[in-house]
Amino acid sequence: MKLLRFGAAGAEKPGLLDKDGTIRDLSSVVSDITPETLKAGAIEKIAKVDPATLPAVAPGGRIGPVVSRTGNFIAVGLNYVDHAHETNSPIPSEPILFNKTPNSMIGPNDPVTIPKASTKTDWEVELAIVIGKTALYVSEADALSYVAGFAVCHDVSERAFQTERGGQWMKGKGSPTFGPLGPWLVTPDEIADVQNLDMFLDVNGKRCQTGNTKTMIFGVAHLVSYISQFLQLDPGDVITTGTPPGVGMGMKPPTYLKDGDVVRLGIAGLGEQQQTFHAYKG
């Protein structure tokens, strides 16, 4: 299934994308896609419904982030071999973890704000995992059974904040609007091999990132299991899993986003996003 949330920010409704590409309103089935509804079995409940019995939604409206009220928005750094090489970084022996802020999460096509005092706002297309049930000390063999679905994430990053201001990476990762997520939450049964998905990202129509999840250093199952050894993952939590090469900081010379730039990105089977970047106005 391809699930989504549609409508104005803060008033989204749950939806399903049917096989013909029509959005169907799920409001009569579940109230929303949230930690609470996922915990209560929303995915299983939706799977029993015939999409043709649900009201169609007019096309062209806003799409929101795929889940609401996320508790943890966890990110993995330097998780693609070729990206580590382009940043002249050693290959990690264990996953590098940091946090993005849940309130940085926005819809896949919402505008992104370049932060006040930013000089190095950068792009990163990533595969995101949405957790479907509580995971603590889970094995790698069982890890995928804890996954509700997958989505496209844009891990927008301010490199000066991240790398030049000391402390942890989250300084450059958690600004408002720095986490577009969607358009769809795609359930695992629709993905033949999550470790073989093509990825791309364009800036102003120019291809910058081309990659595939097969070059991940630590795969999806390993990440879910690994993270669950240190903290409890709850329904609705999001893990964004790293980016392939082609980011702005790796270019020669480095190139960063400016007011008016348009970024388009996507992952095979998971849909596409597009954002316009705007300077902070205060």
Coordinates of C-alpha atoms in Angstrom, one line a residue:
M1 CA 0.0 0.0 0.0
K2 CA 0.9 3.6 -0.5
L3 CA -0.4 5.7 2.4
L4 CA -0.3 9.4 2.7
R5 CA -1.6 12.4 4.5
F6 CA -3.3 15.2 2.6
G7 CA -4.7 18.7 3.4
A8 CA -3.6 21.9 5.0
A9 CA -0.7 21.8 7.5
G10 CA -2.0 20.8 10.9
A11 CA -5.3 19.6 9.5
E12 CA -4.2 16.7 7.3
K13 CA -6.4 13.6 6.7
P14 CA -5.2 10.1 6.1
G15 CA -5.2 8.8 2.5
L16 CA -4.4 5.8 0.3
L17 CA -3.1 6.0 -3.3
D18 CA -5.0 3.4 -5.3
K19 CA -3.6 1.4 -8.2
D20 CA -4.9 4.0 -10.7
G21 CA -3.1 6.9 -8.9
T22 CA -6.2 8.3 -7.2
I23 CA -6.0 9.4 -3.6
R24 CA -8.7 7.8 -1.5
D25 CA -9.8 9.3 1.8
L26 CA -9.2 7.0 4.8
S27 CA -10.9 9.1 7.4
S28 CA -13.7 6.6 7.8
V29 CA -11.1 3.9 8.6
V30 CA -8.5 5.6 10.7
S31 CA -8.4 9.1 12.2
D32 CA -4.8 9.8 11.0
I33 CA -1.4 8.2 10.6
T34 CA 0.2 8.8 14.0
P35 CA 2.1 6.9 16.7
E36 CA -1.2 6.0 18.4
T37 CA -3.0 4.7 15.3
L38 CA 0.1 2.7 14.1
K39 CA 0.3 1.2 17.6
A40 CA -3.4 0.3 17.4
G41 CA -2.9 -1.6 14.1
A42 CA -3.8 1.1 11.5
I43 CA -1.8 -0.7 8.7
E44 CA -3.5 -4.0 9.2
K45 CA -6.9 -2.3 9.4
I46 CA -6.3 -0.3 6.2
A47 CA -5.2 -3.4 4.4
K48 CA -8.6 -5.0 4.8
V49 CA -10.4 -2.2 3.0
D50 CA -11.3 -2.1 -0.7
P51 CA -10.0 1.2 -1.9
A52 CA -12.8 1.5 -4.4
T53 CA -15.2 1.9 -1.5
L54 CA -13.4 5.0 -0.2
P55 CA -14.2 8.6 -1.4
A56 CA -11.8 9.9 -4.1
V57 CA -9.9 13.1 -3.3
A58 CA -9.5 15.9 -5.9
P59 CA -6.0 15.9 -7.3
G60 CA -3.6 18.8 -6.9
G61 CA -3.9 19.4 -3.2
R62 CA -1.1 19.6 -0.6
I63 CA 0.5 16.4 0.6
G64 CA 1.7 16.4 4.2
P65 CA 4.5 14.4 5.9
V66 CA 3.6 10.7 6.0
V67 CA 3.3 10.5 9.8
S68 CA 2.2 13.0 12.4
R69 CA 3.5 13.6 15.9
T70 CA 6.7 11.6 15.5
G71 CA 8.5 11.2 18.7
N72 CA 12.0 10.4 17.4
F73 CA 13.5 11.6 14.1
I74 CA 16.8 9.7 14.0
A75 CA 19.4 10.1 11.2
V76 CA 22.4 8.0 10.1
G77 CA 25.6 9.8 8.9
L78 CA 28.1 8.7 6.3
N79 CA 26.2 5.5 5.5
Y80 CA 27.1 5.2 1.8
V81 CA 30.6 4.2 0.8
D82 CA 30.8 6.6 -2.1
H83 CA 29.5 9.5 0.0
A84 CA 32.1 8.8 2.7
H85 CA 34.8 8.9 0.0
E86 CA 33.6 12.2 -1.5
T87 CA 33.8 13.9 1.9
N88 CA 37.2 12.4 2.6
S89 CA 35.8 10.6 5.7
P90 CA 36.8 7.1 6.9
I91 CA 34.3 4.3 6.5
P92 CA 32.4 4.0 9.9
S93 CA 32.9 0.8 11.8
E94 CA 29.5 1.4 13.5
P95 CA 26.5 3.6 12.4
I96 CA 26.9 7.3 13.1
L97 CA 23.7 8.5 14.7
F98 CA 22.3 11.9 15.3
N99 CA 18.9 13.6 15.7
K100 CA 16.8 15.7 13.5
T101 CA 14.0 17.6 15.3
P102 CA 10.5 16.2 14.8
N103 CA 9.3 19.7 14.2
S104 CA 11.6 20.0 11.2
M105 CA 9.3 17.5 9.4
I106 CA 7.2 18.9 6.6
G107 CA 5.4 17.8 3.5
P108 CA 7.3 16.6 0.5
N109 CA 6.6 19.7 -1.6
D110 CA 6.4 22.4 1.1
P111 CA 8.9 25.3 0.8
V112 CA 12.1 25.1 2.8
T113 CA 13.6 28.0 4.7
I114 CA 17.3 28.6 4.6
P115 CA 18.2 29.4 8.2
K116 CA 19.2 32.8 9.5
A117 CA 23.0 33.3 9.2
S118 CA 23.2 30.2 6.9
T119 CA 26.1 30.1 4.4
K120 CA 26.2 26.4 3.5
T121 CA 22.7 24.9 3.2
D122 CA 23.0 21.6 1.4
W123 CA 20.9 18.8 0.0
E124 CA 20.7 15.0 0.7
V125 CA 18.2 12.5 -0.7
E126 CA 17.6 9.6 1.7
L127 CA 15.6 6.5 2.3
A128 CA 13.5 6.8 5.5
I129 CA 12.2 4.0 7.7
V130 CA 8.9 4.5 9.6
I131 CA 8.6 2.2 12.7
G132 CA 5.3 0.4 13.1
K133 CA 5.7 -1.2 16.5
T134 CA 7.8 -0.9 19.6
A135 CA 11.3 -2.1 19.0
L136 CA 13.8 -2.7 21.8
Y137 CA 16.7 -5.2 21.6
V138 CA 15.4 -6.7 18.4
S139 CA 17.5 -9.0 16.3
E140 CA 18.6 -8.2 12.7
A141 CA 16.7 -11.3 11.5
D142 CA 13.4 -9.9 13.0
A143 CA 14.1 -6.2 12.4
L144 CA 12.0 -5.7 9.2
S145 CA 8.9 -7.0 11.0
Y146 CA 9.0 -3.7 13.1
V147 CA 8.9 -1.5 10.0
A148 CA 5.6 0.1 9.0
G149 CA 6.9 1.4 5.7
F150 CA 9.4 3.4 3.8
A151 CA 9.5 7.0 2.5
V152 CA 11.6 9.6 0.7
C153 CA 13.3 12.0 3.1
H154 CA 15.2 15.1 2.2
D155 CA 17.9 15.5 5.0
V156 CA 18.5 19.2 4.4
S157 CA 21.7 20.2 6.1
E158 CA 23.5 23.4 7.1
R159 CA 27.2 22.4 6.8
A160 CA 28.7 25.4 8.6
F161 CA 26.4 24.8 11.6
Q162 CA 27.1 21.0 11.3
T163 CA 30.9 21.0 11.0
E164 CA 32.3 24.4 12.0
R165 CA 30.4 25.2 15.2
G166 CA 31.6 22.4 17.4
G167 CA 29.5 19.8 19.2
Q168 CA 27.0 17.4 17.6
W169 CA 25.8 17.3 14.0
M170 CA 22.2 18.1 15.0
K171 CA 23.1 21.9 14.9
G172 CA 23.1 21.7 11.2
K173 CA 20.2 19.2 10.8
G174 CA 17.2 20.3 12.8
S175 CA 16.2 23.8 11.6
P176 CA 12.5 24.3 10.8
T177 CA 11.5 22.7 7.4
F178 CA 14.8 20.6 7.2
G179 CA 12.9 17.3 7.0
P180 CA 10.6 16.9 4.0
L181 CA 9.1 13.4 4.3
G182 CA 6.9 11.7 1.7
P183 CA 4.9 11.7 -0.5
W184 CA 4.0 8.2 0.5
L185 CA 4.5 5.7 3.3
V186 CA 5.0 2.6 1.2
T187 CA 4.5 -0.7 3.1
P188 CA 7.3 -3.3 2.9
D189 CA 5.2 -5.7 0.8
E190 CA 5.4 -3.3 -2.1
I191 CA 9.2 -3.2 -2.1
A192 CA 10.9 -6.2 -3.7
D193 CA 14.4 -5.3 -2.3
V194 CA 14.8 -2.2 -0.1
Q195 CA 18.6 -2.6 -0.6
N196 CA 18.3 -2.1 -4.3
L197 CA 16.5 1.2 -4.9
D198 CA 17.7 3.9 -7.3
M199 CA 17.8 7.4 -5.9
F200 CA 18.3 10.8 -7.5
L201 CA 18.4 14.5 -6.7
D202 CA 18.3 17.5 -9.0
V203 CA 19.1 21.2 -8.2
N204 CA 17.5 23.7 -10.6
G205 CA 17.2 20.9 -13.2
K206 CA 20.8 19.7 -12.9
R207 CA 21.4 16.1 -11.8
C208 CA 23.5 16.2 -8.6
Q209 CA 22.9 12.9 -6.9
T210 CA 22.6 9.5 -8.5
G211 CA 22.8 6.5 -6.2
N212 CA 21.3 3.2 -5.0
T213 CA 20.6 1.8 -1.6
K214 CA 22.8 -1.1 -2.4
T215 CA 25.9 1.0 -1.5
M216 CA 24.6 1.6 2.0
I217 CA 27.3 0.5 4.5
F218 CA 24.7 -0.5 7.1
G219 CA 21.4 -1.8 5.7
V220 CA 17.9 -1.2 6.9
A221 CA 17.6 -4.4 9.0
H222 CA 21.0 -3.8 10.6
L223 CA 20.1 -0.2 11.4
V224 CA 16.7 -1.0 13.1
S225 CA 18.4 -3.7 15.2
Y226 CA 21.4 -1.6 16.0
I227 CA 19.5 1.4 17.1
S228 CA 17.1 -0.7 19.2
Q229 CA 20.1 -1.8 21.3
F230 CA 20.5 1.8 22.6
L231 CA 17.0 3.2 22.7
Q232 CA 13.4 2.2 22.3
L233 CA 12.0 2.8 18.9
D234 CA 8.2 3.5 19.1
P235 CA 5.5 3.5 16.4
G236 CA 5.8 6.6 14.3
D237 CA 9.5 7.0 14.8
V238 CA 11.5 7.8 11.7
I239 CA 15.0 6.7 10.8
T240 CA 16.6 8.4 7.8
T241 CA 19.4 6.3 6.6
G242 CA 22.1 8.4 4.8
T243 CA 22.7 9.8 1.4
P244 CA 24.7 8.7 -1.7
P245 CA 27.3 11.0 -3.3
G246 CA 26.7 14.3 -5.0
V247 CA 26.0 16.6 -2.1
G248 CA 27.0 20.3 -2.4
M249 CA 29.9 20.1 0.1
G250 CA 31.5 17.4 -2.0
M251 CA 31.6 19.5 -5.2
K252 CA 34.6 21.3 -6.5
P253 CA 34.2 24.0 -5.6
P254 CA 31.5 23.3 -2.9
T255 CA 28.1 24.6 -3.9
Y256 CA 25.2 25.5 -1.6
L257 CA 21.6 26.4 -1.9
K258 CA 20.4 30.0 -2.2
D259 CA 17.1 31.8 -2.3
G260 CA 14.8 30.6 -5.1
D261 CA 16.6 27.3 -5.8
V262 CA 14.4 24.4 -6.7
V263 CA 15.3 20.8 -5.6
R264 CA 13.6 17.7 -7.0
L265 CA 14.4 14.3 -5.6
G266 CA 13.0 10.7 -5.5
I267 CA 13.5 7.1 -4.9
A268 CA 12.3 4.2 -7.1
G269 CA 8.9 3.0 -5.9
L270 CA 8.7 5.7 -3.1
G271 CA 7.7 8.7 -5.2
E272 CA 9.2 12.2 -5.7
Q273 CA 9.5 15.5 -3.8
Q274 CA 10.1 19.1 -5.0
Q275 CA 10.9 22.1 -2.8
T276 CA 11.7 25.7 -3.4
F277 CA 14.2 27.2 -1.0
H278 CA 13.7 30.6 0.5
A279 CA 15.9 32.9 2.6
Y280 CA 14.9 33.4 6.2
K281 CA 12.9 36.7 6.4
G282 CA 12.5 37.0 10.2

